Every structure is written in structure tokens, then in C-alpha cells.
PDB file of C-alpha atoms in Angstrom:
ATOM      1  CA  UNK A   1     175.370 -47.335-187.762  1.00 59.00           C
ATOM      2  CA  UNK A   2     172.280 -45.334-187.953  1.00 71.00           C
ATOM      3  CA  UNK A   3     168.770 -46.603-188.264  1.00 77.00           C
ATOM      4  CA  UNK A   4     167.327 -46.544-191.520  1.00 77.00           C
ATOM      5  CA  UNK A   5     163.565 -45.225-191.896  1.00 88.00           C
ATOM      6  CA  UNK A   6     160.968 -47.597-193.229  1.00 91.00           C
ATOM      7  CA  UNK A   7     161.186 -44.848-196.345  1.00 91.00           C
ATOM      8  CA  UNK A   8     165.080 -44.686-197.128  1.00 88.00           C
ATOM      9  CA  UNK A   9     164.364 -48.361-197.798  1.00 88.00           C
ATOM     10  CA  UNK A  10     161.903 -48.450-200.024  1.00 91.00           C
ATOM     11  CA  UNK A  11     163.681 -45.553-201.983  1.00 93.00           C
ATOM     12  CA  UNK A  12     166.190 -47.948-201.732  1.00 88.00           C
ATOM     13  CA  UNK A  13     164.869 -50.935-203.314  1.00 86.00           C
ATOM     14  CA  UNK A  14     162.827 -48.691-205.729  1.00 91.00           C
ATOM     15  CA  UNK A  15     165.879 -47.345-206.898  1.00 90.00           C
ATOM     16  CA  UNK A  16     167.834 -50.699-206.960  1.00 84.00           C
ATOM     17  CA  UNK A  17     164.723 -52.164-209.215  1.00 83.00           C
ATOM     18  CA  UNK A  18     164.732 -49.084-211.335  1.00 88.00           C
ATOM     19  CA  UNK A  19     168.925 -49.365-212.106  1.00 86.00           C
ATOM     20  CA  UNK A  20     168.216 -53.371-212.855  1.00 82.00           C
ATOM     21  CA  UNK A  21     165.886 -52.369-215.541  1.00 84.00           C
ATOM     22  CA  UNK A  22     168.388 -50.082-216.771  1.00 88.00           C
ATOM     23  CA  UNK A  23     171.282 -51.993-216.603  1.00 84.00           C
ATOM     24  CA  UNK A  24     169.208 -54.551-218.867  1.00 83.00           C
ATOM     25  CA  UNK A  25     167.773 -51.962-221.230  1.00 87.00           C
ATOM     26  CA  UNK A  26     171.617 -50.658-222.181  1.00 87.00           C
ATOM     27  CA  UNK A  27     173.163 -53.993-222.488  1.00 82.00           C
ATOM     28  CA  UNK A  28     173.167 -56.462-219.605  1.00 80.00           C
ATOM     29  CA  UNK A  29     171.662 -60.264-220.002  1.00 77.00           C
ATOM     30  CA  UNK A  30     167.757 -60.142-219.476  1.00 73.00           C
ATOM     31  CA  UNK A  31     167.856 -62.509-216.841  1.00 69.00           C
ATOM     32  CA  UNK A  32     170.649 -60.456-214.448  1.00 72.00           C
ATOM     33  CA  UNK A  33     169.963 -57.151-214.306  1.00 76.00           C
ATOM     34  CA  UNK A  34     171.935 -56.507-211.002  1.00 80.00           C
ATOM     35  CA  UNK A  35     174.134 -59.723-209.750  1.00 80.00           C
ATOM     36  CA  UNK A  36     176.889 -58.469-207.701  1.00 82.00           C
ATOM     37  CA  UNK A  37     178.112 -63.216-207.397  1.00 82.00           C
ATOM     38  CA  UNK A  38     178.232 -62.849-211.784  1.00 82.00           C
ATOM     39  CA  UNK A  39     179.623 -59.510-212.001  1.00 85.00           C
ATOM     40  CA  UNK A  40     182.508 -60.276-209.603  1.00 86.00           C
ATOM     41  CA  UNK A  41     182.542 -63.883-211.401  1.00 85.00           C
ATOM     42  CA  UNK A  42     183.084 -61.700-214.527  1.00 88.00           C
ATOM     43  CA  UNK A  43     185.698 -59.057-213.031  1.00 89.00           C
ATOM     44  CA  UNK A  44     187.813 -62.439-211.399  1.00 88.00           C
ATOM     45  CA  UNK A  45     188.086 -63.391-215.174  1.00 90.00           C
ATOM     46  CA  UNK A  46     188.990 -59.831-216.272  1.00 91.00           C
ATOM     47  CA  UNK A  47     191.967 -60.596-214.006  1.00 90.00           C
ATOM     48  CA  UNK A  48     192.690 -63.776-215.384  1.00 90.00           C
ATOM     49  CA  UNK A  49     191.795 -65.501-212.443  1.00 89.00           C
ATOM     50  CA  UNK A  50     190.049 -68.158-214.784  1.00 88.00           C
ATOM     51  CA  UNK A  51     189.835 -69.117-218.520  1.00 88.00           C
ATOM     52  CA  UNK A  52     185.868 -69.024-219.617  1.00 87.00           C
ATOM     53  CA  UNK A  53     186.022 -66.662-222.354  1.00 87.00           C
ATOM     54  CA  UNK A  54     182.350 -65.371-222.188  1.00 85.00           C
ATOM     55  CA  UNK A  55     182.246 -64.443-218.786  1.00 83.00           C
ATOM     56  CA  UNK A  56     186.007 -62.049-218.596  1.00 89.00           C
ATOM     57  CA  UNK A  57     184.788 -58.901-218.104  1.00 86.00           C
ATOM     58  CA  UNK A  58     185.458 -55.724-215.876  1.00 89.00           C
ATOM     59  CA  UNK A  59     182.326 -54.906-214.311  1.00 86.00           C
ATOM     60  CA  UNK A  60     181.500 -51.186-213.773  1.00 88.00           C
ATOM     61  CA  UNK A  61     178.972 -52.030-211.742  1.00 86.00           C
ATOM     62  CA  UNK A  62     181.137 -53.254-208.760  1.00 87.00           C
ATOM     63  CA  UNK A  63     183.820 -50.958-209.284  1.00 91.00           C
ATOM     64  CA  UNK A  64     181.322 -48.136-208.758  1.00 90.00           C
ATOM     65  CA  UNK A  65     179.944 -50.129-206.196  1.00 88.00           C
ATOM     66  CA  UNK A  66     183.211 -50.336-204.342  1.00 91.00           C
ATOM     67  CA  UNK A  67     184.150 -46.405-204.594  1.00 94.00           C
ATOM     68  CA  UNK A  68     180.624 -45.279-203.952  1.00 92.00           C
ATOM     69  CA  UNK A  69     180.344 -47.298-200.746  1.00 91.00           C
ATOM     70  CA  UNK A  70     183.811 -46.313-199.517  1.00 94.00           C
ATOM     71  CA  UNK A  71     183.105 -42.793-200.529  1.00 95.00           C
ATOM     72  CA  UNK A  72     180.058 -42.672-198.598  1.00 90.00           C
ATOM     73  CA  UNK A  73     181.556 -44.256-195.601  1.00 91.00           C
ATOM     74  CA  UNK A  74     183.898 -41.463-195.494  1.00 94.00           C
ATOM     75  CA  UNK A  75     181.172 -38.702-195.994  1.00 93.00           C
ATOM     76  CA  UNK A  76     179.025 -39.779-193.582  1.00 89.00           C
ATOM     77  CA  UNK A  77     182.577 -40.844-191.099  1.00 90.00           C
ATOM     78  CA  UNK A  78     181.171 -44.231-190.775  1.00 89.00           C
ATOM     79  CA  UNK A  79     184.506 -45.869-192.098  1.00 89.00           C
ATOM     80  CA  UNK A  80     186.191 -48.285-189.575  1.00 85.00           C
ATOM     81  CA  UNK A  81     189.261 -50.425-190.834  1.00 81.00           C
ATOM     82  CA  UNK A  82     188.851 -53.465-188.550  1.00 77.00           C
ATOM     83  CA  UNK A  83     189.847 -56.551-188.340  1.00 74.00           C
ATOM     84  CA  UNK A  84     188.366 -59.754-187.248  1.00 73.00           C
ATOM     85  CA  UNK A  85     188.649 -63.440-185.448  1.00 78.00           C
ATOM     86  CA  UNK A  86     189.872 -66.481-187.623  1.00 82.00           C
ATOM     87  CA  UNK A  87     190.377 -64.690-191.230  1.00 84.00           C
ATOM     88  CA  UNK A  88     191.114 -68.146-193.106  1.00 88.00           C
ATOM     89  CA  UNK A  89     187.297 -69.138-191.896  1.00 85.00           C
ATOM     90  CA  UNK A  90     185.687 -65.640-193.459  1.00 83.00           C
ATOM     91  CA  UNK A  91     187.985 -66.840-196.423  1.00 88.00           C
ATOM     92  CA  UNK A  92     186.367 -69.628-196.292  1.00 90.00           C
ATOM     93  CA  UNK A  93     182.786 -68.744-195.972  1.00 85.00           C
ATOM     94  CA  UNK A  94     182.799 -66.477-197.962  1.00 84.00           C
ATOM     95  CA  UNK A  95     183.995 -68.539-201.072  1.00 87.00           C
ATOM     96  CA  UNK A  96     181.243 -71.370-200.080  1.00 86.00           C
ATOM     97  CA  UNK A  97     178.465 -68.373-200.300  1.00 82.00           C
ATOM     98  CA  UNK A  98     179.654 -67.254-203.680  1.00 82.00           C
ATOM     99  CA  UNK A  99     180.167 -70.663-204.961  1.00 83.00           C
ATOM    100  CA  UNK A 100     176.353 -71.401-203.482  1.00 79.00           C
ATOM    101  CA  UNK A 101     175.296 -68.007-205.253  1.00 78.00           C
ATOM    102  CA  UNK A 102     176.859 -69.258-208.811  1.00 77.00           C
ATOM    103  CA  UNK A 103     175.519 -73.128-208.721  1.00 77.00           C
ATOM    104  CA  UNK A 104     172.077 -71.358-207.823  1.00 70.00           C
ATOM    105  CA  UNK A 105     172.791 -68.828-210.523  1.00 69.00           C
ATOM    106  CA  UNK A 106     173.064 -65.565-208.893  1.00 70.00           C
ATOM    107  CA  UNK A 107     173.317 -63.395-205.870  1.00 78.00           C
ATOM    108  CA  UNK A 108     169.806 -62.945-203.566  1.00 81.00           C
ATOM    109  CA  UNK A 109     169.286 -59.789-205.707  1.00 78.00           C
ATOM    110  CA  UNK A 110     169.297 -61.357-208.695  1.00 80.00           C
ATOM    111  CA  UNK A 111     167.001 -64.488-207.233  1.00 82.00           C
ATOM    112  CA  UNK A 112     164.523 -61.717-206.339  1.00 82.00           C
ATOM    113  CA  UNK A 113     164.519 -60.506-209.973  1.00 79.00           C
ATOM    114  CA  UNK A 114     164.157 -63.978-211.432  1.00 81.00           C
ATOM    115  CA  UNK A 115     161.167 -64.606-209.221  1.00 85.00           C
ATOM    116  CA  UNK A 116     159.637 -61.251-210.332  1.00 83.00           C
ATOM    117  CA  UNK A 117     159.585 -62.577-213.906  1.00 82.00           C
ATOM    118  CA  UNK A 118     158.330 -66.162-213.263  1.00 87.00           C
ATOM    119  CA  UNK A 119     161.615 -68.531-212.749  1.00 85.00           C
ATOM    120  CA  UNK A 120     160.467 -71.785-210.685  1.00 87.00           C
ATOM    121  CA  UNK A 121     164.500 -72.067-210.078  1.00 84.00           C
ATOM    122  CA  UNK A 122     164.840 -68.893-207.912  1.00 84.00           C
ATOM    123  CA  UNK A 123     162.253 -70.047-205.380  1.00 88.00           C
ATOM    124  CA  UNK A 124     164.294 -73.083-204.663  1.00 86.00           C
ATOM    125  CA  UNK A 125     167.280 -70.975-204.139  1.00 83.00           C
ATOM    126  CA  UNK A 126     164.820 -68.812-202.145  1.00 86.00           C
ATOM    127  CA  UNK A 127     164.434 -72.207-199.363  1.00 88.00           C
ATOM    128  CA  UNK A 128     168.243 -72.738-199.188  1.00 83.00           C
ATOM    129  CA  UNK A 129     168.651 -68.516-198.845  1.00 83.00           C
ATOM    130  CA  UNK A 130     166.040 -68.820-195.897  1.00 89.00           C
ATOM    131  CA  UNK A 131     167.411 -71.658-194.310  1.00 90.00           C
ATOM    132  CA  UNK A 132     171.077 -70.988-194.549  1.00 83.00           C
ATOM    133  CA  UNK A 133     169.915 -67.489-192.450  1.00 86.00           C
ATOM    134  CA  UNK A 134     168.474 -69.656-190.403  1.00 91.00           C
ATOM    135  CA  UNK A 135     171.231 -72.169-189.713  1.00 89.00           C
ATOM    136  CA  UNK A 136     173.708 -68.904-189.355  1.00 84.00           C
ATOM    137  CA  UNK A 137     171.335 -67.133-187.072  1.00 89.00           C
ATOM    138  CA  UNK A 138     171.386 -70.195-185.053  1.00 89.00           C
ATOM    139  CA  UNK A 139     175.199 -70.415-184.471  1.00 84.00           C
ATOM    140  CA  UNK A 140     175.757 -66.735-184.081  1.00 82.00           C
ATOM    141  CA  UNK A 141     173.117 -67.198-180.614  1.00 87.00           C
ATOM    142  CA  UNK A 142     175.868 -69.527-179.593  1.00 83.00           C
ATOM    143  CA  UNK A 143     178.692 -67.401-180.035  1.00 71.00           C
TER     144      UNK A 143
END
């Protein structure tokens, strides 16, 4: 993986920021902008995975999100299929984090949009965010 300049990342956020206020100014809620834990929420209901009516939609948003990243992978030969140690406990994870994203209502991209406009509720979720890193960087040290 090659090292990103401190530049590519603020052209990175800026233009993350700048498709949030687009994504709200054609059509999405005011208060989500970009939240990849709702928009794959929305796509699992699309699928029938689960009955709430209002929120069974396909998202665009990750399907482009999906082909652009693998597409890029590819361009820049990047792309590794791999495989990894105790898949049931990624499962596992992994469903805890989006569960945790949804109670706290939305991914950290979407908590650093509600902050920007004023929600009290996203800086809570901003003290669990820091110290589940915290807790995780703590067990990865010990393998």
C-alpha cells in the first residue's frame, strides 16, 4: 500500500464533504449525507433481509462504492484476494460494529457530519468511537 501525501487526503475529505452536500441537495435525509452503516441498512432491506418498509432501498452509493474501489484496486494492481484467521469472529465483529454504528445512528462519517451541524448525540458516539480504537489497538499489541 502506498503512502498517501498529507494533500491526497485533504482532497480526499474535501471531496467526501463536497459529495455529502450533494447527496443531500438531490434527495438524501438532511441529517445523512454519506452513511455507508444506513445505506447498507437500506440495501439489506432492498434484499429482503428485513421488513421496515421506510428503510428498503438499493443504495447507489455503495454499489458505486463497491465497483469503484475494486476497479481501482485493479488499476493501480493493488488487488489481493486473501483470506484470514477465525472468519466466524470477523463475522462477528463486524456485525457488533454495524449494530454499534445503527444504535448510535450512523457510521463515523456520518457522526462527523452530525457534529459539523451541532448534534450533542454524535459527540457521545465520538467517546465510544475513540475508545473502542483504543480497546482494539490494545489487543492487536498483544497479538
Amino acid at each position: 500500500m502506498k503512502k498517501l501525501t498529507k494533500l491526497a487526503v485533504l482532497l480526499t475529505g474535501a471531496a467526501i464533504g463536497f459529495a455529502a452536500i450533494l447527496l443531500v441537495n438531490t434527495g438524501n435525509p438532511a441529517n445523512m449525507g454519506i452513511c455507508i452503516a444506513s445505506f447498507i441498512r437500506d440495501t439489506a432491506g432492498a434484499l429482503k433481509l428485513h421488513t421496515a418498509a421506510p428503510v428498503q432501498y438499493v443504495r447507489p452509493e455503495i454499489i458505486g462504492l463497491i465497483l469503484g474501489s475494486f476497479a481501482i484496486s485493479l488499476a493501480t494492481k493493488e488487488f489481493r484476494a486473501r483470506g484470514g484467521s477465525s472468519p466466524l469472529t470477523r463475522f462477528v465483529l463486524g456485525a457488533l460494529v454495524m449494530i454499534g454504528a445503527l444504535v448510535f445512528l450512523g457510521c463515523p462519517l456520518r457522526m462527523v457530519l452530525r457534529m459539523a451541524a451541532g448534534d450533542l448525540n454524535a459527540w457521545i458516539g465520538l467517546v465510544g468511537f475513540v475508545l473502542g480504537i483504543y480497546i482494539g489497538t490494545l489487543f492487536l499489541r498483544r497479538g
